[in-house]
């Protein structure tokens, strides 16, 4: 489905669903600055990563999201990214109005077909959950896609179907939360360790064979795993790490652009400038100037 944005009060598709405040799909082909600013709302926000890798801050802590991961942002929780940077990739989301009780627990609205006890249990699990990241929660992506299709197709019974799917999303979300304490996804940990090693020596011209060897995999399996978890080829994954590190360094005016280019593994300042502009829309010097002006 192509990208779109439906907002309550503006979109006719949401007229029968006052509890659905926002629904959207975003496909981002280049790094954008000031496009994902930190905001705080009183609704429940659920974001599903379709492809790419995103570093977002939730309640002032940084989290990394890969395809299949879900961000669950509770009412009153700050959510965004450093400097509003929106990375390359695509994701879908919905914002849902939800009741917050005096004890801090959440309750689905009157639209829900859940029993009173089921709704209370789900609201309690949501409000007590300490991790806003649900890994490999592909079921959420399927439910969100179904909701979007129903909103646009208006087939018979679509109103009941959408509310049923919202209940299903709440049920599956809280079930996933309770299961997540169990181990079972070891490659992302390996992924994080790999990224740490790469960041420590980004000036080195890493090959796919070297990166695969670091995690003890053959190049074919390594390439498949990287694509599965990040949506990128290994080389493009490495380039995104280089650009991410360069963005951090460009915020320091005491380091020259040429030094940043070489320290982050680009062949020259021109190579760095061309790649940086391709992925962010800005030349490095322009990015630094804008950052210092808005600081």
PDB file of C-alpha atoms in Angstrom:
ATOM      1  CA  UNK A   1       0.000   0.000   0.000  1.00  0.00           C
ATOM      2  CA  UNK A   2       1.271   3.495  -0.852  1.00  0.00           C
ATOM      3  CA  UNK A   3       1.955   5.975   1.901  1.00  0.00           C
ATOM      4  CA  UNK A   4      -0.956   7.976   3.290  1.00  0.00           C
ATOM      5  CA  UNK A   5      -2.082   9.868   6.381  1.00  0.00           C
ATOM      6  CA  UNK A   6      -5.607   9.889   7.818  1.00  0.00           C
ATOM      7  CA  UNK A   7      -6.328  12.226  10.743  1.00  0.00           C
ATOM      8  CA  UNK A   8      -9.456  12.468  12.840  1.00  0.00           C
ATOM      9  CA  UNK A   9     -11.547  15.499  11.869  1.00  0.00           C
ATOM     10  CA  UNK A  10      -9.916  15.708   8.449  1.00  0.00           C
ATOM     11  CA  UNK A  11     -10.339  12.282   6.868  1.00  0.00           C
ATOM     12  CA  UNK A  12     -13.809  11.021   5.896  1.00  0.00           C
ATOM     13  CA  UNK A  13     -12.529   7.445   6.342  1.00  0.00           C
ATOM     14  CA  UNK A  14     -12.342   8.007  10.141  1.00  0.00           C
ATOM     15  CA  UNK A  15     -15.769   9.637  10.553  1.00  0.00           C
ATOM     16  CA  UNK A  16     -17.341   6.491  12.066  1.00  0.00           C
ATOM     17  CA  UNK A  17     -14.332   5.848  14.301  1.00  0.00           C
ATOM     18  CA  UNK A  18     -13.857   8.777  16.708  1.00  0.00           C
ATOM     19  CA  UNK A  19     -11.482   6.618  18.765  1.00  0.00           C
ATOM     20  CA  UNK A  20      -9.105   6.268  15.770  1.00  0.00           C
ATOM     21  CA  UNK A  21      -7.178   9.523  15.888  1.00  0.00           C
ATOM     22  CA  UNK A  22      -4.601   8.836  13.194  1.00  0.00           C
ATOM     23  CA  UNK A  23      -3.694   6.073  10.753  1.00  0.00           C
ATOM     24  CA  UNK A  24      -0.827   6.178   8.294  1.00  0.00           C
ATOM     25  CA  UNK A  25       1.914   4.596   6.232  1.00  0.00           C
ATOM     26  CA  UNK A  26       5.249   6.380   5.699  1.00  0.00           C
ATOM     27  CA  UNK A  27       7.812   5.409   3.065  1.00  0.00           C
ATOM     28  CA  UNK A  28      11.017   7.390   3.429  1.00  0.00           C
ATOM     29  CA  UNK A  29      13.674   7.148   0.718  1.00  0.00           C
ATOM     30  CA  UNK A  30      16.244   9.543   2.213  1.00  0.00           C
ATOM     31  CA  UNK A  31      17.267  10.651   5.694  1.00  0.00           C
ATOM     32  CA  UNK A  32      15.229  13.712   6.664  1.00  0.00           C
ATOM     33  CA  UNK A  33      16.032  16.256   9.332  1.00  0.00           C
ATOM     34  CA  UNK A  34      13.357  17.766  11.593  1.00  0.00           C
ATOM     35  CA  UNK A  35      10.818  15.285  10.229  1.00  0.00           C
ATOM     36  CA  UNK A  36      10.270  13.158  13.343  1.00  0.00           C
ATOM     37  CA  UNK A  37      10.253  15.584  16.255  1.00  0.00           C
ATOM     38  CA  UNK A  38       9.542  14.476  19.825  1.00  0.00           C
ATOM     39  CA  UNK A  39       5.877  14.830  20.764  1.00  0.00           C
ATOM     40  CA  UNK A  40       3.692  13.810  23.692  1.00  0.00           C
ATOM     41  CA  UNK A  41       0.047  12.886  23.264  1.00  0.00           C
ATOM     42  CA  UNK A  42      -2.712  11.440  25.447  1.00  0.00           C
ATOM     43  CA  UNK A  43      -3.461   8.556  23.077  1.00  0.00           C
ATOM     44  CA  UNK A  44      -1.976   5.081  22.633  1.00  0.00           C
ATOM     45  CA  UNK A  45       0.443   5.054  19.679  1.00  0.00           C
ATOM     46  CA  UNK A  46       1.487   1.849  17.895  1.00  0.00           C
ATOM     47  CA  UNK A  47       4.192   1.888  15.174  1.00  0.00           C
ATOM     48  CA  UNK A  48       5.112  -1.158  13.054  1.00  0.00           C
ATOM     49  CA  UNK A  49       8.416  -1.223  11.110  1.00  0.00           C
ATOM     50  CA  UNK A  50       8.018  -2.533   7.544  1.00  0.00           C
ATOM     51  CA  UNK A  51      11.608  -2.048   6.364  1.00  0.00           C
ATOM     52  CA  UNK A  52      14.773  -0.208   7.378  1.00  0.00           C
ATOM     53  CA  UNK A  53      16.293   0.555  10.745  1.00  0.00           C
ATOM     54  CA  UNK A  54      15.101   3.348  13.022  1.00  0.00           C
ATOM     55  CA  UNK A  55      16.626   4.825  16.173  1.00  0.00           C
ATOM     56  CA  UNK A  56      13.835   6.414  18.173  1.00  0.00           C
ATOM     57  CA  UNK A  57      13.659   7.910  21.669  1.00  0.00           C
ATOM     58  CA  UNK A  58      10.778   6.843  23.859  1.00  0.00           C
ATOM     59  CA  UNK A  59      10.454   8.484  27.271  1.00  0.00           C
ATOM     60  CA  UNK A  60      13.980   9.929  26.796  1.00  0.00           C
ATOM     61  CA  UNK A  61      15.614   6.521  26.150  1.00  0.00           C
ATOM     62  CA  UNK A  62      16.989   5.348  22.806  1.00  0.00           C
ATOM     63  CA  UNK A  63      15.721   2.177  21.137  1.00  0.00           C
ATOM     64  CA  UNK A  64      16.584   0.566  17.807  1.00  0.00           C
ATOM     65  CA  UNK A  65      13.812  -0.898  15.641  1.00  0.00           C
ATOM     66  CA  UNK A  66      14.116  -3.391  12.791  1.00  0.00           C
ATOM     67  CA  UNK A  67      11.501  -4.777  10.359  1.00  0.00           C
ATOM     68  CA  UNK A  68       8.788  -6.635  12.227  1.00  0.00           C
ATOM     69  CA  UNK A  69       9.359  -4.659  15.443  1.00  0.00           C
ATOM     70  CA  UNK A  70       6.631  -2.598  17.079  1.00  0.00           C
ATOM     71  CA  UNK A  71       6.863   0.538  19.213  1.00  0.00           C
ATOM     72  CA  UNK A  72       4.118   0.896  21.818  1.00  0.00           C
ATOM     73  CA  UNK A  73       3.944   4.441  23.185  1.00  0.00           C
ATOM     74  CA  UNK A  74       1.655   4.956  26.131  1.00  0.00           C
ATOM     75  CA  UNK A  75      -0.345   8.163  26.754  1.00  0.00           C
ATOM     76  CA  UNK A  76       1.798  10.976  28.119  1.00  0.00           C
ATOM     77  CA  UNK A  77       5.076   9.432  26.916  1.00  0.00           C
ATOM     78  CA  UNK A  78       7.510  11.594  24.860  1.00  0.00           C
ATOM     79  CA  UNK A  79       8.306   9.958  21.500  1.00  0.00           C
ATOM     80  CA  UNK A  80      10.529  11.053  18.605  1.00  0.00           C
ATOM     81  CA  UNK A  81      14.169  10.997  17.527  1.00  0.00           C
ATOM     82  CA  UNK A  82      17.311  13.066  18.111  1.00  0.00           C
ATOM     83  CA  UNK A  83      17.051  16.274  16.082  1.00  0.00           C
ATOM     84  CA  UNK A  84      13.890  14.885  14.522  1.00  0.00           C
ATOM     85  CA  UNK A  85      15.943  12.698  12.165  1.00  0.00           C
ATOM     86  CA  UNK A  86      13.845  10.287  10.132  1.00  0.00           C
ATOM     87  CA  UNK A  87      15.899   7.450   8.700  1.00  0.00           C
ATOM     88  CA  UNK A  88      15.450   5.497   5.470  1.00  0.00           C
ATOM     89  CA  UNK A  89      12.736   2.855   5.548  1.00  0.00           C
ATOM     90  CA  UNK A  90       8.999   2.500   5.915  1.00  0.00           C
ATOM     91  CA  UNK A  91       6.561   2.009   8.754  1.00  0.00           C
ATOM     92  CA  UNK A  92       2.872   2.108   9.522  1.00  0.00           C
ATOM     93  CA  UNK A  93       1.026   3.287  12.611  1.00  0.00           C
ATOM     94  CA  UNK A  94      -2.195   4.169  14.343  1.00  0.00           C
ATOM     95  CA  UNK A  95      -3.100   6.460  17.225  1.00  0.00           C
ATOM     96  CA  UNK A  96      -5.927   5.200  19.416  1.00  0.00           C
ATOM     97  CA  UNK A  97      -7.888   7.170  22.020  1.00  0.00           C
ATOM     98  CA  UNK A  98      -7.854   5.230  25.272  1.00  0.00           C
ATOM     99  CA  UNK A  99      -9.144   5.942  28.757  1.00  0.00           C
ATOM    100  CA  UNK A 100      -6.603   6.457  31.545  1.00  0.00           C
ATOM    101  CA  UNK A 101      -7.859   5.692  35.070  1.00  0.00           C
ATOM    102  CA  UNK A 102      -6.796   7.476  38.259  1.00  0.00           C
ATOM    103  CA  UNK A 103      -4.569   4.501  39.164  1.00  0.00           C
ATOM    104  CA  UNK A 104      -2.727   4.904  35.850  1.00  0.00           C
ATOM    105  CA  UNK A 105      -4.226   1.789  34.260  1.00  0.00           C
ATOM    106  CA  UNK A 106      -5.661   2.014  30.763  1.00  0.00           C
ATOM    107  CA  UNK A 107      -9.054   0.933  29.455  1.00  0.00           C
ATOM    108  CA  UNK A 108     -10.258   0.434  25.866  1.00  0.00           C
ATOM    109  CA  UNK A 109     -13.212   2.632  24.915  1.00  0.00           C
ATOM    110  CA  UNK A 110     -16.893   1.832  24.433  1.00  0.00           C
ATOM    111  CA  UNK A 111     -16.148   0.755  20.873  1.00  0.00           C
ATOM    112  CA  UNK A 112     -14.454  -2.381  22.234  1.00  0.00           C
ATOM    113  CA  UNK A 113     -16.198  -5.760  22.294  1.00  0.00           C
ATOM    114  CA  UNK A 114     -13.965  -7.010  25.103  1.00  0.00           C
ATOM    115  CA  UNK A 115     -15.606  -7.955  28.395  1.00  0.00           C
ATOM    116  CA  UNK A 116     -15.052  -5.619  31.331  1.00  0.00           C
ATOM    117  CA  UNK A 117     -12.544  -8.005  32.944  1.00  0.00           C
ATOM    118  CA  UNK A 118     -10.679  -8.607  29.669  1.00  0.00           C
ATOM    119  CA  UNK A 119     -10.450  -4.888  28.985  1.00  0.00           C
ATOM    120  CA  UNK A 120      -9.197  -4.231  32.528  1.00  0.00           C
ATOM    121  CA  UNK A 121      -6.550  -6.966  32.243  1.00  0.00           C
ATOM    122  CA  UNK A 122      -5.302  -5.687  28.879  1.00  0.00           C
ATOM    123  CA  UNK A 123      -5.226  -2.098  30.132  1.00  0.00           C
ATOM    124  CA  UNK A 124      -3.271  -3.170  33.222  1.00  0.00           C
ATOM    125  CA  UNK A 125      -0.673  -5.092  31.187  1.00  0.00           C
ATOM    126  CA  UNK A 126      -0.254  -2.149  28.846  1.00  0.00           C
ATOM    127  CA  UNK A 127       0.213   0.359  31.644  1.00  0.00           C
ATOM    128  CA  UNK A 128       2.655  -1.841  33.611  1.00  0.00           C
ATOM    129  CA  UNK A 129       4.793  -2.874  30.630  1.00  0.00           C
ATOM    130  CA  UNK A 130       8.323  -1.535  31.016  1.00  0.00           C
ATOM    131  CA  UNK A 131       9.557  -2.138  27.454  1.00  0.00           C
ATOM    132  CA  UNK A 132       8.041  -0.122  24.588  1.00  0.00           C
ATOM    133  CA  UNK A 133       9.722  -2.415  22.009  1.00  0.00           C
ATOM    134  CA  UNK A 134       7.996  -5.586  20.829  1.00  0.00           C
ATOM    135  CA  UNK A 135      10.395  -7.555  18.640  1.00  0.00           C
ATOM    136  CA  UNK A 136       9.354  -9.656  15.653  1.00  0.00           C
ATOM    137  CA  UNK A 137       5.688  -8.874  16.155  1.00  0.00           C
ATOM    138  CA  UNK A 138       4.621  -9.444  12.554  1.00  0.00           C
ATOM    139  CA  UNK A 139       1.026 -10.152  13.572  1.00  0.00           C
ATOM    140  CA  UNK A 140       0.662  -6.441  14.365  1.00  0.00           C
ATOM    141  CA  UNK A 141       1.649  -5.569  10.801  1.00  0.00           C
ATOM    142  CA  UNK A 142      -1.019  -7.892   9.404  1.00  0.00           C
ATOM    143  CA  UNK A 143      -3.706  -6.408  11.674  1.00  0.00           C
ATOM    144  CA  UNK A 144      -2.764  -2.828  10.791  1.00  0.00           C
ATOM    145  CA  UNK A 145      -2.849  -3.713   7.092  1.00  0.00           C
ATOM    146  CA  UNK A 146      -6.302  -5.257   7.526  1.00  0.00           C
ATOM    147  CA  UNK A 147      -7.592  -2.148   9.314  1.00  0.00           C
ATOM    148  CA  UNK A 148      -6.268   0.073   6.522  1.00  0.00           C
ATOM    149  CA  UNK A 149      -7.899  -2.088   3.831  1.00  0.00           C
ATOM    150  CA  UNK A 150     -11.255  -1.988   5.641  1.00  0.00           C
ATOM    151  CA  UNK A 151     -11.049   1.797   6.023  1.00  0.00           C
ATOM    152  CA  UNK A 152     -10.590   2.289   2.299  1.00  0.00           C
ATOM    153  CA  UNK A 153     -12.745  -0.521   0.875  1.00  0.00           C
ATOM    154  CA  UNK A 154     -15.930   0.060   2.949  1.00  0.00           C
ATOM    155  CA  UNK A 155     -17.215  -3.459   2.378  1.00  0.00           C
ATOM    156  CA  UNK A 156     -20.302  -4.611   4.262  1.00  0.00           C
ATOM    157  CA  UNK A 157     -19.635  -4.864   7.969  1.00  0.00           C
ATOM    158  CA  UNK A 158     -16.427  -2.813   7.806  1.00  0.00           C
ATOM    159  CA  UNK A 159     -17.231  -0.828  10.944  1.00  0.00           C
ATOM    160  CA  UNK A 160     -17.609  -3.959  13.091  1.00  0.00           C
ATOM    161  CA  UNK A 161     -14.610  -5.531  11.393  1.00  0.00           C
ATOM    162  CA  UNK A 162     -12.334  -2.561  12.165  1.00  0.00           C
ATOM    163  CA  UNK A 163     -13.389  -2.456  15.822  1.00  0.00           C
ATOM    164  CA  UNK A 164     -12.858  -6.218  16.015  1.00  0.00           C
ATOM    165  CA  UNK A 165      -9.370  -5.793  14.530  1.00  0.00           C
ATOM    166  CA  UNK A 166      -8.590  -3.084  17.091  1.00  0.00           C
ATOM    167  CA  UNK A 167      -9.561  -5.510  19.861  1.00  0.00           C
ATOM    168  CA  UNK A 168      -7.398  -8.155  18.189  1.00  0.00           C
ATOM    169  CA  UNK A 169      -4.482  -5.713  18.084  1.00  0.00           C
ATOM    170  CA  UNK A 170      -4.853  -4.996  21.801  1.00  0.00           C
ATOM    171  CA  UNK A 171      -5.082  -8.713  22.616  1.00  0.00           C
ATOM    172  CA  UNK A 172      -2.086  -9.729  20.499  1.00  0.00           C
ATOM    173  CA  UNK A 173      -0.032  -6.775  21.755  1.00  0.00           C
ATOM    174  CA  UNK A 174      -0.488  -7.696  25.401  1.00  0.00           C
ATOM    175  CA  UNK A 175       0.073 -11.404  24.687  1.00  0.00           C
ATOM    176  CA  UNK A 176       3.330 -10.534  22.922  1.00  0.00           C
ATOM    177  CA  UNK A 177       4.354  -8.379  25.889  1.00  0.00           C
ATOM    178  CA  UNK A 178       3.909 -11.263  28.300  1.00  0.00           C
ATOM    179  CA  UNK A 179       5.858 -13.674  26.052  1.00  0.00           C
ATOM    180  CA  UNK A 180       8.734 -11.332  25.308  1.00  0.00           C
ATOM    181  CA  UNK A 181      10.622 -12.065  28.512  1.00  0.00           C
ATOM    182  CA  UNK A 182      11.397 -15.458  27.026  1.00  0.00           C
ATOM    183  CA  UNK A 183      14.629 -15.667  25.003  1.00  0.00           C
ATOM    184  CA  UNK A 184      14.519 -16.668  21.353  1.00  0.00           C
ATOM    185  CA  UNK A 185      15.898 -13.926  19.164  1.00  0.00           C
ATOM    186  CA  UNK A 186      19.653 -14.151  19.383  1.00  0.00           C
ATOM    187  CA  UNK A 187      20.634 -12.596  16.039  1.00  0.00           C
ATOM    188  CA  UNK A 188      19.655  -9.018  16.971  1.00  0.00           C
ATOM    189  CA  UNK A 189      22.004  -9.279  19.947  1.00  0.00           C
ATOM    190  CA  UNK A 190      24.697 -10.410  17.541  1.00  0.00           C
ATOM    191  CA  UNK A 191      23.641  -7.560  15.287  1.00  0.00           C
ATOM    192  CA  UNK A 192      24.145  -5.054  18.083  1.00  0.00           C
ATOM    193  CA  UNK A 193      27.570  -6.455  18.917  1.00  0.00           C
ATOM    194  CA  UNK A 194      28.520  -6.328  15.224  1.00  0.00           C
ATOM    195  CA  UNK A 195      27.462  -2.685  15.026  1.00  0.00           C
ATOM    196  CA  UNK A 196      29.530  -1.856  18.104  1.00  0.00           C
ATOM    197  CA  UNK A 197      32.617  -3.399  16.502  1.00  0.00           C
ATOM    198  CA  UNK A 198      32.013  -1.601  13.200  1.00  0.00           C
ATOM    199  CA  UNK A 199      31.537   1.764  14.931  1.00  0.00           C
ATOM    200  CA  UNK A 200      34.814   1.306  16.785  1.00  0.00           C
ATOM    201  CA  UNK A 201      36.718   1.141  13.478  1.00  0.00           C
ATOM    202  CA  UNK A 202      34.600   2.735  10.775  1.00  0.00           C
ATOM    203  CA  UNK A 203      37.680   4.000   8.890  1.00  0.00           C
ATOM    204  CA  UNK A 204      38.466   0.388   8.022  1.00  0.00           C
ATOM    205  CA  UNK A 205      37.153  -0.672   4.604  1.00  0.00           C
ATOM    206  CA  UNK A 206      35.025  -3.546   5.829  1.00  0.00           C
ATOM    207  CA  UNK A 207      34.102  -6.264   3.360  1.00  0.00           C
ATOM    208  CA  UNK A 208      31.023  -8.452   3.564  1.00  0.00           C
ATOM    209  CA  UNK A 209      33.290 -11.432   4.206  1.00  0.00           C
ATOM    210  CA  UNK A 210      34.899  -9.694   7.186  1.00  0.00           C
ATOM    211  CA  UNK A 211      31.564  -8.670   8.680  1.00  0.00           C
ATOM    212  CA  UNK A 212      30.171 -12.172   8.212  1.00  0.00           C
ATOM    213  CA  UNK A 213      33.237 -13.643   9.887  1.00  0.00           C
ATOM    214  CA  UNK A 214      32.729 -11.364  12.903  1.00  0.00           C
ATOM    215  CA  UNK A 215      29.414 -13.069  13.637  1.00  0.00           C
ATOM    216  CA  UNK A 216      30.520 -16.535  12.572  1.00  0.00           C
ATOM    217  CA  UNK A 217      28.340 -16.854   9.471  1.00  0.00           C
ATOM    218  CA  UNK A 218      29.003 -17.518   5.809  1.00  0.00           C
ATOM    219  CA  UNK A 219      28.494 -14.556   3.495  1.00  0.00           C
ATOM    220  CA  UNK A 220      25.286 -15.901   1.936  1.00  0.00           C
ATOM    221  CA  UNK A 221      23.563 -16.588   5.262  1.00  0.00           C
ATOM    222  CA  UNK A 222      24.926 -13.343   6.718  1.00  0.00           C
ATOM    223  CA  UNK A 223      23.514 -11.359   3.782  1.00  0.00           C
ATOM    224  CA  UNK A 224      20.121 -13.037   4.185  1.00  0.00           C
ATOM    225  CA  UNK A 225      20.069 -12.311   7.930  1.00  0.00           C
ATOM    226  CA  UNK A 226      21.061  -8.661   7.479  1.00  0.00           C
ATOM    227  CA  UNK A 227      18.344  -8.162   4.848  1.00  0.00           C
ATOM    228  CA  UNK A 228      15.815  -9.937   7.022  1.00  0.00           C
ATOM    229  CA  UNK A 229      16.467  -7.814  10.093  1.00  0.00           C
ATOM    230  CA  UNK A 230      17.397  -4.439   8.581  1.00  0.00           C
ATOM    231  CA  UNK A 231      15.921  -4.433   5.091  1.00  0.00           C
ATOM    232  CA  UNK A 232      19.336  -3.433   3.696  1.00  0.00           C
ATOM    233  CA  UNK A 233      22.177  -5.254   1.977  1.00  0.00           C
ATOM    234  CA  UNK A 234      25.278  -5.569   4.227  1.00  0.00           C
ATOM    235  CA  UNK A 235      27.073  -2.746   2.382  1.00  0.00           C
ATOM    236  CA  UNK A 236      24.082  -0.403   2.558  1.00  0.00           C
ATOM    237  CA  UNK A 237      23.686  -1.342   6.222  1.00  0.00           C
ATOM    238  CA  UNK A 238      27.326  -0.326   6.769  1.00  0.00           C
ATOM    239  CA  UNK A 239      26.814   2.932   4.851  1.00  0.00           C
ATOM    240  CA  UNK A 240      23.863   3.805   7.084  1.00  0.00           C
ATOM    241  CA  UNK A 241      26.039   3.227  10.150  1.00  0.00           C
ATOM    242  CA  UNK A 242      28.737   5.468   8.629  1.00  0.00           C
ATOM    243  CA  UNK A 243      26.181   8.242   7.958  1.00  0.00           C
ATOM    244  CA  UNK A 244      24.675   7.839  11.440  1.00  0.00           C
ATOM    245  CA  UNK A 245      28.107   8.258  13.025  1.00  0.00           C
ATOM    246  CA  UNK A 246      28.932  11.181  10.707  1.00  0.00           C
ATOM    247  CA  UNK A 247      25.750  12.975  11.811  1.00  0.00           C
ATOM    248  CA  UNK A 248      26.887  12.708  15.432  1.00  0.00           C
ATOM    249  CA  UNK A 249      30.353  14.059  14.570  1.00  0.00           C
ATOM    250  CA  UNK A 250      29.012  16.922  12.439  1.00  0.00           C
ATOM    251  CA  UNK A 251      27.354  18.308  15.564  1.00  0.00           C
ATOM    252  CA  UNK A 252      30.884  18.940  16.892  1.00  0.00           C
ATOM    253  CA  UNK A 253      32.280  22.082  15.206  1.00  0.00           C
ATOM    254  CA  UNK A 254      35.835  21.249  16.360  1.00  0.00           C
ATOM    255  CA  UNK A 255      36.178  18.377  13.825  1.00  0.00           C
ATOM    256  CA  UNK A 256      36.700  19.189  10.151  1.00  0.00           C
ATOM    257  CA  UNK A 257      34.405  17.683   7.521  1.00  0.00           C
ATOM    258  CA  UNK A 258      37.420  16.054   5.867  1.00  0.00           C
ATOM    259  CA  UNK A 259      38.438  14.351   9.120  1.00  0.00           C
ATOM    260  CA  UNK A 260      34.862  13.140   9.638  1.00  0.00           C
ATOM    261  CA  UNK A 261      34.811  11.744   6.100  1.00  0.00           C
ATOM    262  CA  UNK A 262      37.997   9.751   6.630  1.00  0.00           C
ATOM    263  CA  UNK A 263      37.171   8.705  10.206  1.00  0.00           C
ATOM    264  CA  UNK A 264      33.832   7.252   9.127  1.00  0.00           C
ATOM    265  CA  UNK A 265      35.283   5.259   6.238  1.00  0.00           C
ATOM    266  CA  UNK A 266      34.666   7.401   3.162  1.00  0.00           C
ATOM    267  CA  UNK A 267      37.395   7.553   0.542  1.00  0.00           C
ATOM    268  CA  UNK A 268      37.394  11.351   0.383  1.00  0.00           C
ATOM    269  CA  UNK A 269      35.438  14.401   1.470  1.00  0.00           C
ATOM    270  CA  UNK A 270      33.812  14.441  -1.982  1.00  0.00           C
ATOM    271  CA  UNK A 271      32.735  10.801  -1.640  1.00  0.00           C
ATOM    272  CA  UNK A 272      31.371  11.626   1.823  1.00  0.00           C
ATOM    273  CA  UNK A 273      29.553  14.741   0.591  1.00  0.00           C
ATOM    274  CA  UNK A 274      27.942  12.922  -2.339  1.00  0.00           C
ATOM    275  CA  UNK A 275      26.759   9.986  -0.210  1.00  0.00           C
ATOM    276  CA  UNK A 276      25.577  12.218   2.638  1.00  0.00           C
ATOM    277  CA  UNK A 277      23.545  14.428   0.290  1.00  0.00           C
ATOM    278  CA  UNK A 278      22.049  11.383  -1.418  1.00  0.00           C
ATOM    279  CA  UNK A 279      20.807   9.974   1.898  1.00  0.00           C
ATOM    280  CA  UNK A 280      19.915  13.152   3.784  1.00  0.00           C
ATOM    281  CA  UNK A 281      19.239  15.750   1.113  1.00  0.00           C
ATOM    282  CA  UNK A 282      21.952  18.004   2.588  1.00  0.00           C
ATOM    283  CA  UNK A 283      25.680  18.433   2.088  1.00  0.00           C
ATOM    284  CA  UNK A 284      27.628  17.848   5.346  1.00  0.00           C
ATOM    285  CA  UNK A 285      28.483  21.556   5.649  1.00  0.00           C
ATOM    286  CA  UNK A 286      24.801  22.464   5.197  1.00  0.00           C
ATOM    287  CA  UNK A 287      23.764  19.960   7.857  1.00  0.00           C
ATOM    288  CA  UNK A 288      26.336  21.381  10.312  1.00  0.00           C
ATOM    289  CA  UNK A 289      25.246  24.946   9.586  1.00  0.00           C
ATOM    290  CA  UNK A 290      21.569  24.110  10.134  1.00  0.00           C
ATOM    291  CA  UNK A 291      22.335  22.208  13.337  1.00  0.00           C
ATOM    292  CA  UNK A 292      24.377  25.062  14.817  1.00  0.00           C
ATOM    293  CA  UNK A 293      21.711  27.605  13.801  1.00  0.00           C
ATOM    294  CA  UNK A 294      18.933  25.611  15.497  1.00  0.00           C
ATOM    295  CA  UNK A 295      20.949  24.693  18.571  1.00  0.00           C
TER     296      UNK A 295
END
